[in-house]
Short mmCIF file of C-alpha atoms and ligand atoms in Angstrom, two decimals:
data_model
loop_
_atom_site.label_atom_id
_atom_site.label_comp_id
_atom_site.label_asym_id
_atom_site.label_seq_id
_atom_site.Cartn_x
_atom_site.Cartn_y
_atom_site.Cartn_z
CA UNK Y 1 0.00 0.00 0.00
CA UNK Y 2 1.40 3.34 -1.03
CA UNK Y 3 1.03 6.35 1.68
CA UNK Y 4 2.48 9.72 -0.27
CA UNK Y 5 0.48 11.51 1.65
CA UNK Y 6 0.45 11.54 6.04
CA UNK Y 7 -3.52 11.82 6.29
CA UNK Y 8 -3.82 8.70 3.93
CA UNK Y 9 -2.07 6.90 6.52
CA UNK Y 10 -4.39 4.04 7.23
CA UNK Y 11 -2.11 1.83 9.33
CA UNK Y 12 -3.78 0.83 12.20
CA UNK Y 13 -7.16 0.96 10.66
CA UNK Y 14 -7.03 5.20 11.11
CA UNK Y 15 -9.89 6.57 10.08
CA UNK Y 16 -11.94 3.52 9.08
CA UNK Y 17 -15.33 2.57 10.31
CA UNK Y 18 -15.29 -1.23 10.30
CA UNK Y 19 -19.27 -2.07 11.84
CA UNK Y 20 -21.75 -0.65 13.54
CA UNK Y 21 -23.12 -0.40 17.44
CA UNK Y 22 -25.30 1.20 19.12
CA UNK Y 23 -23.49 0.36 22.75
CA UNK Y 24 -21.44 4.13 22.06
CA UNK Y 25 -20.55 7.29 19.71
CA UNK Y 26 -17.21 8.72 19.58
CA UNK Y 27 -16.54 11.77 18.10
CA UNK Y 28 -14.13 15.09 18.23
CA UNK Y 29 -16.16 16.40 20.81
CA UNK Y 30 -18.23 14.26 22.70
CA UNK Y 31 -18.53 10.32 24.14
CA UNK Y 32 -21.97 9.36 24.44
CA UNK Y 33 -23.14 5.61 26.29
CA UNK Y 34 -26.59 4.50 24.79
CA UNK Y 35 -27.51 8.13 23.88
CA UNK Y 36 -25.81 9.79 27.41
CA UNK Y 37 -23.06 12.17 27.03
CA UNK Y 38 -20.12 11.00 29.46
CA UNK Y 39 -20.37 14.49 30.88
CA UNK Y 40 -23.84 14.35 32.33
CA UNK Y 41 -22.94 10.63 33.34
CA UNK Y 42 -19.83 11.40 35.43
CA UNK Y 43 -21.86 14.33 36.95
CA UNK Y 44 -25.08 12.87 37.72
CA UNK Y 45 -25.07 8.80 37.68
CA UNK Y 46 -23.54 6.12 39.80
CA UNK Y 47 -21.08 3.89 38.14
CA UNK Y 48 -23.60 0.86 39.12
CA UNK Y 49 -26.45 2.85 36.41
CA UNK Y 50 -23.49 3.38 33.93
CA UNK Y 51 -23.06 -0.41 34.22
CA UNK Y 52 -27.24 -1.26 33.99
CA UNK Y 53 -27.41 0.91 30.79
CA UNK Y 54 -24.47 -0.56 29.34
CA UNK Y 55 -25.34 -4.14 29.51
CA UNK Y 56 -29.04 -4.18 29.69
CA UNK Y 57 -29.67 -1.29 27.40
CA UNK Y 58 -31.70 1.42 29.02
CA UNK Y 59 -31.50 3.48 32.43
CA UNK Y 60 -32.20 1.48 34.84
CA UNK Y 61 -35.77 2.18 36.79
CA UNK Y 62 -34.42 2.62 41.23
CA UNK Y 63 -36.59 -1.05 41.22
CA UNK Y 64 -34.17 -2.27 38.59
CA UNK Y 65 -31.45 -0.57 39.99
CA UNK Y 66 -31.81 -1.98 43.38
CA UNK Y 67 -32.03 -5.42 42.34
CA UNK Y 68 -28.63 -5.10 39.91
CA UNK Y 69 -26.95 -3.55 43.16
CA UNK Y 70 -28.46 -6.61 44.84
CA UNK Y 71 -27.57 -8.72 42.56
CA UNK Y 72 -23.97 -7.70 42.04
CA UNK Y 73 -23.40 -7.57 45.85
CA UNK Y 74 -24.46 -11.13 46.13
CA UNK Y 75 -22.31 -12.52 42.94
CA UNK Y 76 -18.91 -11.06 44.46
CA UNK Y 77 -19.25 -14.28 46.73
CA UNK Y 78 -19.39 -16.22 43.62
CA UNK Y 79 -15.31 -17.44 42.97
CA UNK Y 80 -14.48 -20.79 43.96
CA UNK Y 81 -11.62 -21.76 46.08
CA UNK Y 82 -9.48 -22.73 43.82
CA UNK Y 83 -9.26 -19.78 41.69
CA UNK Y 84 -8.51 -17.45 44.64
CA UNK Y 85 -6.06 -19.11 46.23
CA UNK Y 86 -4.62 -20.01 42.65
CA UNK Y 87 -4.23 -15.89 42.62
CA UNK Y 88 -2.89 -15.94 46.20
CA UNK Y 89 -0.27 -18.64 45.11
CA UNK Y 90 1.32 -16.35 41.97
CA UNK Y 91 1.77 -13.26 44.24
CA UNK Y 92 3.63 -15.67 46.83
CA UNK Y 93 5.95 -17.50 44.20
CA UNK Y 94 5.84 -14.96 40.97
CA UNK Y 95 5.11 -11.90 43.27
CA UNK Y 96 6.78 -9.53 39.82
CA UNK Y 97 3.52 -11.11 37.98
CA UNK Y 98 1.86 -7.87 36.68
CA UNK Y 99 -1.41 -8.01 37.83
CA UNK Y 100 -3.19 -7.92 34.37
CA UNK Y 101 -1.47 -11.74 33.64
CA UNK Y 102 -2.82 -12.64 37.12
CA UNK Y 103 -6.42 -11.02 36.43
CA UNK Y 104 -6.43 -12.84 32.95
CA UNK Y 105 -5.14 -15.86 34.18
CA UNK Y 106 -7.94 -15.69 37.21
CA UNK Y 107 -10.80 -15.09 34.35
CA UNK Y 108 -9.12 -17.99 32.27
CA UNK Y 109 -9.71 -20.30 35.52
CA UNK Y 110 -13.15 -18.81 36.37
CA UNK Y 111 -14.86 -19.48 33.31
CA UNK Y 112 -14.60 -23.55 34.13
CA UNK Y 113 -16.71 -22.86 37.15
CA UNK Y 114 -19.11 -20.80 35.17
CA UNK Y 115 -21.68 -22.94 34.14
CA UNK Y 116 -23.22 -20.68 31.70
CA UNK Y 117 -19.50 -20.53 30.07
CA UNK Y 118 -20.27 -22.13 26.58
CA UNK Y 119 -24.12 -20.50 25.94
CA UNK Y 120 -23.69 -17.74 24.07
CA UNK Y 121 -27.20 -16.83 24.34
CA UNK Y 122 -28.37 -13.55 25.55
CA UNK Y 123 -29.98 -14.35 28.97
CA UNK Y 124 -26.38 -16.38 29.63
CA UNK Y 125 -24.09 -13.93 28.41
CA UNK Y 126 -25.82 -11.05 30.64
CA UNK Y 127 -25.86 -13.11 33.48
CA UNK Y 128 -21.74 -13.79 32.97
CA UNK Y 129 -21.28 -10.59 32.30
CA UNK Y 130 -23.25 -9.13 35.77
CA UNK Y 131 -20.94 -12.62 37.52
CA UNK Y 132 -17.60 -10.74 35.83
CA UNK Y 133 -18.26 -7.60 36.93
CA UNK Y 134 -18.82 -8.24 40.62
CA UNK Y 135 -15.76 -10.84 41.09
CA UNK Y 136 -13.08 -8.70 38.93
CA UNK Y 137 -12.64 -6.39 42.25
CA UNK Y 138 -12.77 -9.33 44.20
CA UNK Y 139 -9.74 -10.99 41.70
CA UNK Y 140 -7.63 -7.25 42.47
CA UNK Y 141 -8.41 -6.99 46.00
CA UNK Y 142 -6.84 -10.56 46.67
CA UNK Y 143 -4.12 -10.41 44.51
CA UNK Y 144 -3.18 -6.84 46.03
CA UNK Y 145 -3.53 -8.16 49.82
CA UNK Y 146 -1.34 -11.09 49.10
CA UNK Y 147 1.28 -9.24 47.53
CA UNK Y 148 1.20 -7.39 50.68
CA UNK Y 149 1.10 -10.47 52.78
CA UNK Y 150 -2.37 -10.16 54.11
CA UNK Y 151 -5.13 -12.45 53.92
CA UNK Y 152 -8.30 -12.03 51.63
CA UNK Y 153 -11.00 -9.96 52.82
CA UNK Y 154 -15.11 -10.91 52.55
CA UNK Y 155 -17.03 -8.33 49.88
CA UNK Y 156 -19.08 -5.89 52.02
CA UNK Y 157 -22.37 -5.85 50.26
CA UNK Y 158 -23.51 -2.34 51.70
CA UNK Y 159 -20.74 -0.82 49.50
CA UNK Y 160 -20.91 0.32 46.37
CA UNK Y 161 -18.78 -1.41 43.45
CA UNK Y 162 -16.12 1.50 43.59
CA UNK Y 163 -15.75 1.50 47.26
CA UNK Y 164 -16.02 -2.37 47.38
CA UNK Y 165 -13.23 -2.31 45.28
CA UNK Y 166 -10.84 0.23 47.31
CA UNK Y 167 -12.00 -2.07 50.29
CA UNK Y 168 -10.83 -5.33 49.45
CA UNK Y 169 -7.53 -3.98 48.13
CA UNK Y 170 -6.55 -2.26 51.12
CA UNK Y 171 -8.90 -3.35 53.71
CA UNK Y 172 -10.05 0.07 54.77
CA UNK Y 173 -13.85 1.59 54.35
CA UNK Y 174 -13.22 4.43 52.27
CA UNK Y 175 -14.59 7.96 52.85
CA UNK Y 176 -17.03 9.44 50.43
CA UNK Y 177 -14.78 11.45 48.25
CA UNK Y 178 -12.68 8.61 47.82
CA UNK Y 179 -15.61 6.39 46.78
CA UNK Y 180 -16.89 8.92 44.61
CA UNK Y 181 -13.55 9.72 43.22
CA UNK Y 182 -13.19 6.12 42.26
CA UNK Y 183 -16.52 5.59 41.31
CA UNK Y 184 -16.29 9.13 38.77
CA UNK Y 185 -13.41 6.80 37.03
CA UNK Y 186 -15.05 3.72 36.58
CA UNK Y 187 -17.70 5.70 34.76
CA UNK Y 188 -15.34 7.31 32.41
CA UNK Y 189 -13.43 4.24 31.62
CA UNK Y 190 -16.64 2.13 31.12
CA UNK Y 191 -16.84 2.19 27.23
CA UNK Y 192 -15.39 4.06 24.36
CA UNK Y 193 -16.70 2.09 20.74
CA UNK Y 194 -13.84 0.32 18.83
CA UNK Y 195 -11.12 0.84 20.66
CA UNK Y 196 -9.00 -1.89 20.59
CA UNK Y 197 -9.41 -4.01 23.66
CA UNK Y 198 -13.35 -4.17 22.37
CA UNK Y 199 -12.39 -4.96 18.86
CA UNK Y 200 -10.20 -7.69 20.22
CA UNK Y 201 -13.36 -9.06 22.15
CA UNK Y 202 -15.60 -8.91 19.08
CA UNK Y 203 -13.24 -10.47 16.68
CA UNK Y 204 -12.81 -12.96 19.25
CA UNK Y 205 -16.49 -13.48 19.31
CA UNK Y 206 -17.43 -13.20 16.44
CA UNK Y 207 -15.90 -16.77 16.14
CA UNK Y 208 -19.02 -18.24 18.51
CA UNK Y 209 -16.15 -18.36 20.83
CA UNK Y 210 -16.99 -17.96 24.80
CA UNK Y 211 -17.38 -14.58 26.87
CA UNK Y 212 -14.95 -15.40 29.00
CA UNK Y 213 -12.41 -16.05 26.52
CA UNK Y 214 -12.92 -12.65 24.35
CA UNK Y 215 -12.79 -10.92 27.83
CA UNK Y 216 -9.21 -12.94 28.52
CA UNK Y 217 -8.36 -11.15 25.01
CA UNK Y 218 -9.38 -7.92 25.46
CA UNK Y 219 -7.63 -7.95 28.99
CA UNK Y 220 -4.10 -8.78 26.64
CA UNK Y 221 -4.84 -5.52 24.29
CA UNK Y 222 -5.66 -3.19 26.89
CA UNK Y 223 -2.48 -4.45 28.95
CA UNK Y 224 -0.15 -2.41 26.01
CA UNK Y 225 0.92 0.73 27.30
CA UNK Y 226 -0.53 2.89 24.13
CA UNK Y 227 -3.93 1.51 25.39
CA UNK Y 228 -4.74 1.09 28.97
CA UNK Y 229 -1.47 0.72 30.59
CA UNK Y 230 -0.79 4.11 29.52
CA UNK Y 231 -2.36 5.16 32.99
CA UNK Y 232 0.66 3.10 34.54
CA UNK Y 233 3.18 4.00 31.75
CA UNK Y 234 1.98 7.74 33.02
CA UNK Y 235 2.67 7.66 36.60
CA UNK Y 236 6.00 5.88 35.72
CA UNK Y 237 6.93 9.12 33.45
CA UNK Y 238 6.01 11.86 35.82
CA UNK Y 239 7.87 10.08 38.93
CA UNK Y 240 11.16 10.24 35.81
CA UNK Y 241 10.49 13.58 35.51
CA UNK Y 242 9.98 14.18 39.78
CA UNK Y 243 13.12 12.56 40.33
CA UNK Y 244 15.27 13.92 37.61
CA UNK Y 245 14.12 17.77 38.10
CA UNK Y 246 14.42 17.48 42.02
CA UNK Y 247 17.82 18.39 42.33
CA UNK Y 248 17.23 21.41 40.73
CA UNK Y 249 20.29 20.04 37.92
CA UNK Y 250 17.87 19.69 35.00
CA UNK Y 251 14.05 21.78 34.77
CA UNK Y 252 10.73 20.29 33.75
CA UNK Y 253 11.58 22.05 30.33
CA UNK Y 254 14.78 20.33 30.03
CA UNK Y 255 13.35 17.20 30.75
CA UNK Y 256 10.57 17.55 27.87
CA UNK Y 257 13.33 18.84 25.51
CA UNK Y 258 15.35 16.01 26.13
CA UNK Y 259 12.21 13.53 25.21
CA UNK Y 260 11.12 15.20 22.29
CA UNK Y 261 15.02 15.20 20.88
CA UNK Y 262 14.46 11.39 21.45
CA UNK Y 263 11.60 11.08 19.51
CA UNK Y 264 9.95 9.89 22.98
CA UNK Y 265 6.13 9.13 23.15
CA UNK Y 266 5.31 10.61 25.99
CA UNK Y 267 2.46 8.43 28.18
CA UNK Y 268 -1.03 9.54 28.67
CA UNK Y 269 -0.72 11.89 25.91
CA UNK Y 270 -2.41 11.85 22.13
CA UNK Y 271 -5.64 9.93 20.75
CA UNK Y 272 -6.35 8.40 17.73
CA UNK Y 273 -10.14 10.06 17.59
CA UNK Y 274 -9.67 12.95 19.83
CA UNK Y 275 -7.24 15.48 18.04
CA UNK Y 276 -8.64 18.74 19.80
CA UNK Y 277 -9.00 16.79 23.75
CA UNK Y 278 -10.16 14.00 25.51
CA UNK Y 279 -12.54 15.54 27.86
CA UNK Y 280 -12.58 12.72 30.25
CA UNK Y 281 -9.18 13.76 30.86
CA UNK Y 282 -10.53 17.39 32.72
CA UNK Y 283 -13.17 15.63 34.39
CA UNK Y 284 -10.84 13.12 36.27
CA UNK Y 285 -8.13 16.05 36.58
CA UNK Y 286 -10.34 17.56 38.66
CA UNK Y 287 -11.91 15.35 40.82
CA UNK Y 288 -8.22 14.23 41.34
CA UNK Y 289 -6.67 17.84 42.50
CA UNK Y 290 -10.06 17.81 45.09
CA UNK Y 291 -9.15 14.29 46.77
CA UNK Y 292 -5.46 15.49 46.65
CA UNK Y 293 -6.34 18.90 48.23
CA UNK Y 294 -9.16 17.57 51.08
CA UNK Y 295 -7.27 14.00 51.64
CA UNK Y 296 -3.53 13.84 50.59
CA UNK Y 297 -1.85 17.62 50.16
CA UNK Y 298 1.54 16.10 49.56
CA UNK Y 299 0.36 14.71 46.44
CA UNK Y 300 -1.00 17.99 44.94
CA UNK Y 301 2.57 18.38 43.65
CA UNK Y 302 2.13 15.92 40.85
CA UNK Y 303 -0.72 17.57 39.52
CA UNK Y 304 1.35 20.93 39.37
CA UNK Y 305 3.88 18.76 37.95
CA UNK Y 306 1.30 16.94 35.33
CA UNK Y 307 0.43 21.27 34.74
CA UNK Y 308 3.47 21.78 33.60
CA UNK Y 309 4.50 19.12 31.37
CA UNK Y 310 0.69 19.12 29.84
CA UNK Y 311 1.27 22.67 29.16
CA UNK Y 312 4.78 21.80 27.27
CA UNK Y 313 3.40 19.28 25.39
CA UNK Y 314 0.50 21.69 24.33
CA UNK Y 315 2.53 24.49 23.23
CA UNK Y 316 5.42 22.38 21.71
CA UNK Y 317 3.48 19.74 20.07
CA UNK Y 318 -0.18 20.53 19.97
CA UNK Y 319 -0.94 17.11 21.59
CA UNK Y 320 -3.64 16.75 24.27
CA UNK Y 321 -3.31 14.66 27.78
CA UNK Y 322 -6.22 11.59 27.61
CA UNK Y 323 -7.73 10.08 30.27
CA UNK Y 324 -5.03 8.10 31.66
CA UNK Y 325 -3.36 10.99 32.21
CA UNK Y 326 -4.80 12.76 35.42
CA UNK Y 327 -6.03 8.49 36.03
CA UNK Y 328 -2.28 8.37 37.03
CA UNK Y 329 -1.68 11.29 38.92
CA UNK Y 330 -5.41 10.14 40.95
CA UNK Y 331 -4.53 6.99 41.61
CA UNK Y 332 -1.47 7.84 43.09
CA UNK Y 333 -2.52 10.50 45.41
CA UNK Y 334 -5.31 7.68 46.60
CA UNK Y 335 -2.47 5.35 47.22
CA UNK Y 336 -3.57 2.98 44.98
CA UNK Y 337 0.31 0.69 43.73
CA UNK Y 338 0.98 1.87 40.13
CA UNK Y 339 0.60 -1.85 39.01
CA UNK Y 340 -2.81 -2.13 39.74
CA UNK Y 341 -4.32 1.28 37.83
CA UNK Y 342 -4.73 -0.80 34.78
CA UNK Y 343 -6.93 -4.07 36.45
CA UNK Y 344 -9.11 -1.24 38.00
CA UNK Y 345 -9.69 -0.06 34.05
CA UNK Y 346 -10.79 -4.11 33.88
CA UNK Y 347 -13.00 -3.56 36.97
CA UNK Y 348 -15.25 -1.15 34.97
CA UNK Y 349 -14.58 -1.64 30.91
CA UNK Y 350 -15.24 -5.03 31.53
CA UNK Y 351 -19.12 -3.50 30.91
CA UNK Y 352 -18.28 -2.18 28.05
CA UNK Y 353 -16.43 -5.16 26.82
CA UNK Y 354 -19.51 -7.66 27.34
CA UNK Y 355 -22.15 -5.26 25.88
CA UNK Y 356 -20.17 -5.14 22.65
CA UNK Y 357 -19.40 -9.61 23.05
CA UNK Y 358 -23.45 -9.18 23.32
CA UNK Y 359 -23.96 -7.31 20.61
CA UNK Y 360 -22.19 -9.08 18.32
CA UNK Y 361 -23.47 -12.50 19.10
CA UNK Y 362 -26.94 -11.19 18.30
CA UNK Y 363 -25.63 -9.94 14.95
CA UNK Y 364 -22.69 -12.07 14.26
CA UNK Y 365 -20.58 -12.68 11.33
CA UNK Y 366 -17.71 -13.63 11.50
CA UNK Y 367 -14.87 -10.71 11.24
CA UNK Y 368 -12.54 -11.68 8.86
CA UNK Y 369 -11.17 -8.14 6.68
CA UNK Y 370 -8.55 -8.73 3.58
CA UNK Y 371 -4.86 -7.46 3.60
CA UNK Y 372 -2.72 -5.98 0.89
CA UNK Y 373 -0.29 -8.22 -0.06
CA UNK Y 374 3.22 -7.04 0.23
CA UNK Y 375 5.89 -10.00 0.05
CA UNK Y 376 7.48 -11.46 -3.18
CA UNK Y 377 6.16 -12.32 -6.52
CA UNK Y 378 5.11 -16.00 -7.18
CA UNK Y 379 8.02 -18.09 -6.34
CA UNK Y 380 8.88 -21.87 -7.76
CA UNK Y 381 9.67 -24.43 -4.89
CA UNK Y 382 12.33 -26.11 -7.08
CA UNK Y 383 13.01 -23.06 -8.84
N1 CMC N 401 3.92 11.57 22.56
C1 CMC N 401 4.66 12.06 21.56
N2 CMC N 401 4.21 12.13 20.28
C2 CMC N 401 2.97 11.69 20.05
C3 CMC N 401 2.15 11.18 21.06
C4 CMC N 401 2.67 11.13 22.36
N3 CMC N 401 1.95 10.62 23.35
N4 CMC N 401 0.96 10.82 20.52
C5 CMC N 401 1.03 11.10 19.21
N5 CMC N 401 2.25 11.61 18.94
C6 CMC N 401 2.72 12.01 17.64
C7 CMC N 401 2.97 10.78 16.78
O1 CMC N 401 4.27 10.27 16.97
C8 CMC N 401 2.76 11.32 15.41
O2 CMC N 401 3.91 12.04 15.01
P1 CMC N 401 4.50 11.92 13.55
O3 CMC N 401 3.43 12.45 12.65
O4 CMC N 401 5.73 12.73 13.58
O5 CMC N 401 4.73 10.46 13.33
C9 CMC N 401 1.65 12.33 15.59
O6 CMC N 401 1.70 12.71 16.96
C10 CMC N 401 0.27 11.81 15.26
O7 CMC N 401 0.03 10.64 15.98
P2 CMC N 401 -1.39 9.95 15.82
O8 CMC N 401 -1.55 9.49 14.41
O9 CMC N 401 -2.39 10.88 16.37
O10 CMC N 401 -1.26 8.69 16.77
P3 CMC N 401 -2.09 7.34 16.70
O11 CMC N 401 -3.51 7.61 16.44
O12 CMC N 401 -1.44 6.40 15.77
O13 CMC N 401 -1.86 6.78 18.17
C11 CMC N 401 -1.97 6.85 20.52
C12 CMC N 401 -2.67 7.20 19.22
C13 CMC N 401 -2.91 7.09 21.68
C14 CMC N 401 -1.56 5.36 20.50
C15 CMC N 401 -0.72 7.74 20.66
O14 CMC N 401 -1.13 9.07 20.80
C16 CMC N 401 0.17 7.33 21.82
O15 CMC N 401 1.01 6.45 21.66
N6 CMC N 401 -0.03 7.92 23.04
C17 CMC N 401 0.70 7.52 24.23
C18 CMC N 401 0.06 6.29 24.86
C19 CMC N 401 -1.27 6.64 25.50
O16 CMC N 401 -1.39 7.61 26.22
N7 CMC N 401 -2.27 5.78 25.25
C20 CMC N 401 -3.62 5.95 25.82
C21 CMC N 401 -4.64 6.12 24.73
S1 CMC N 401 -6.22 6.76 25.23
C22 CMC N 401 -6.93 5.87 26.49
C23 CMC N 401 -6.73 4.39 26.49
O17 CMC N 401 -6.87 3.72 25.47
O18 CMC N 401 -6.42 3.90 27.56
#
């Protein structure tokens, strides 16, 4: 394929719509679930609703609503022994395990114990995806207290998914900003079209292959650090540039110089639909500086520090922060270990994930697209 021209770059599928949903619209300037821009979402819903309308279709009714939360709280109970302690046993004898191998291995083992695992029906498939989506937190929370040495906790079923999940990894209630804080993520990282831990899932089932295994896939893609471990790769950058400016021996400006002279891609920056801003990206930015500011001032430094080099990057590049940006600099000042920011992305775009396996099971074909042959001409064996 010849490219003469940078905007007829295609690599990477730029530009192309390859299918249709109606599970989410992307475009320059807004992110809309089901017909609800992500705005009005992170400002008025709970990331429970986000979830209903994601994987049953509609906002959910308080009677509907109450029996998901119900229903959720009672699944978390739902992993057998032997996949838990299988979890327990990697942090003891592979404790450098990253926790998104240990999360996809733990989904790999739960789907033998899920006894809807080969119906790909619709009544199944929702009722694995509601079982996913209450024992993912429960999969992080163990993993997380065993790597600290500390023995599993019990789900509290009076907390919300977001604060169940900040519970069972560190074994503390948390307060209400903190819940909220966490639960204002979850809702922005719920669903975002084709991206490609979704596409993964749907090519994956678009084979008739299981839920569980297109979710093990999409887990894989949105490991990479230009996907969801950016929100890692992020935190990882700014403590380079913390530690490297703090003598005072080299400035924020240097530092940014010095990457761009490198050709460096700099983490939680850029989007391949969102040229002009993600706007998730203010929205978690501030609800970030206002945990750092009421629960942890020490850690308002790093959003001064994110300031500056998102300002640099701005006026030297044009090139926006995304989500995973201020997801970094949050997690952190919630004391949340780096390692884990990506399984919490699992803990809540597992939704999206399953409403998009659902969707294309009730529509499937198969997704199989051609490629331009580049290698040699027609070649003789014996030749
Ligand atoms: N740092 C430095 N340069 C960049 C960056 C960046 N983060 N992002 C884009 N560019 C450059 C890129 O190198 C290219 O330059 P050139 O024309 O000289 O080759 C130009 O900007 C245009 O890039 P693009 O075509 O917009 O990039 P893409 O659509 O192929 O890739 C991306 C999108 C998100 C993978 C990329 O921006 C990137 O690698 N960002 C860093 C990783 C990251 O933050 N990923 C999270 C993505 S959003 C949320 C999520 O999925 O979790």
């Amino acid at each position: 394929m010849s490219t003469t021209k940078k905007e007829a770059d295609t690599r990477g599928l730029a530009g192309q719509t390859i299918g249709e949903t109606a599970v989410c619209a992307v475009n320059q300037t807004q992110l809309i679930y089901r017909g609800y821009e992500i705005a009005d979402l992170a400002a008025n819903a709970s990331f429970e609703e986000v979830a209903f309308l994601l994987l049953v279709g509609h906002k959910p009714s308080s009677g509907e609503l109450d029996a998901f939360s119900e229903e959720l709280a009672q699944m978390r109970s739902g992993l057998g022994e032997g996949v838990l302690s299988t979890v327990e046993r990697i942090a003891r004898e592979t404790p450098d395990a990253h926790p998104m191998d240990v999360l996809r291995t733990a989904i790999s083992l739960a789907a033998h114990e899920d006894p809807d695992c080969g119906d790909n029906g619709p009544e199944a498939e929702l009722r694995k995806s509601k079982r996913l989506l209450a024992t993912i937190p429960v999969i992080v929370g163990t993993h997380q207290r065993a790597l600290d040495g500390l023995p599993r906790i019990e789900s509290d079923p009076s907390l919300s998914h977001a604060a169940n999940l900040l519970w069972l990894m560190t074994g503390q209630k948390p307060g209400e900003i903190a819940a909220r804080v966490m639960d204002v993520s979850l809702i922005l990282y719920a669903e975002h079209d084709f991206n490609a831990s979704t596409f993964t899932s749907r090519v994956i089932a678009s084979t008739n292959s299981d839920m569980h295994s297109a979710v093990c896939g999409a887990i894989g893609a949105l490991k990479g650090n230009l996907h969801g471990g950016a929100n890692e790769a992020a935190m990882e950058m700014l403590k380079d540039i913390m530690e490297d400016t703090a003598s005072g021996d080299m400035t924020v400006d240097a530092w940014m110089e010095r990457a761009f002279a490198e050709k460096r891609k700099l983490m939680g920056f850029g989007h391949r639909v969102y040229k002009n801003g993600d706007h998730r990206a203010g929205i978690l930015r501030d609800w970030g500086i206002r945990y750092a500011e009421q629960e942890n001032p020490d850690t308002r430094k790093w959003f001064d520090l994110g300031d500056a080099v998102q300002k640099i990057m701005l006026d030297s590049k044009n090139i926006h922060p995304n989500v995973d940006f201020p997801c970094g600099m949050t997690y952190f000042a919630m004391g949340i270990p780096v390692p884990q920011y990506t399984p919490i992305f699992v803990a809540s775009r597992i939704t999206g994930w399953c409403a998009h396996i659902m969707e294309q099971h009730q529509n499937n074909r198969i997704i199989r697209p051609l490629a331009e042959y580049t290698g040699p001409e027609l070649l003789e064996w014996n030749g």
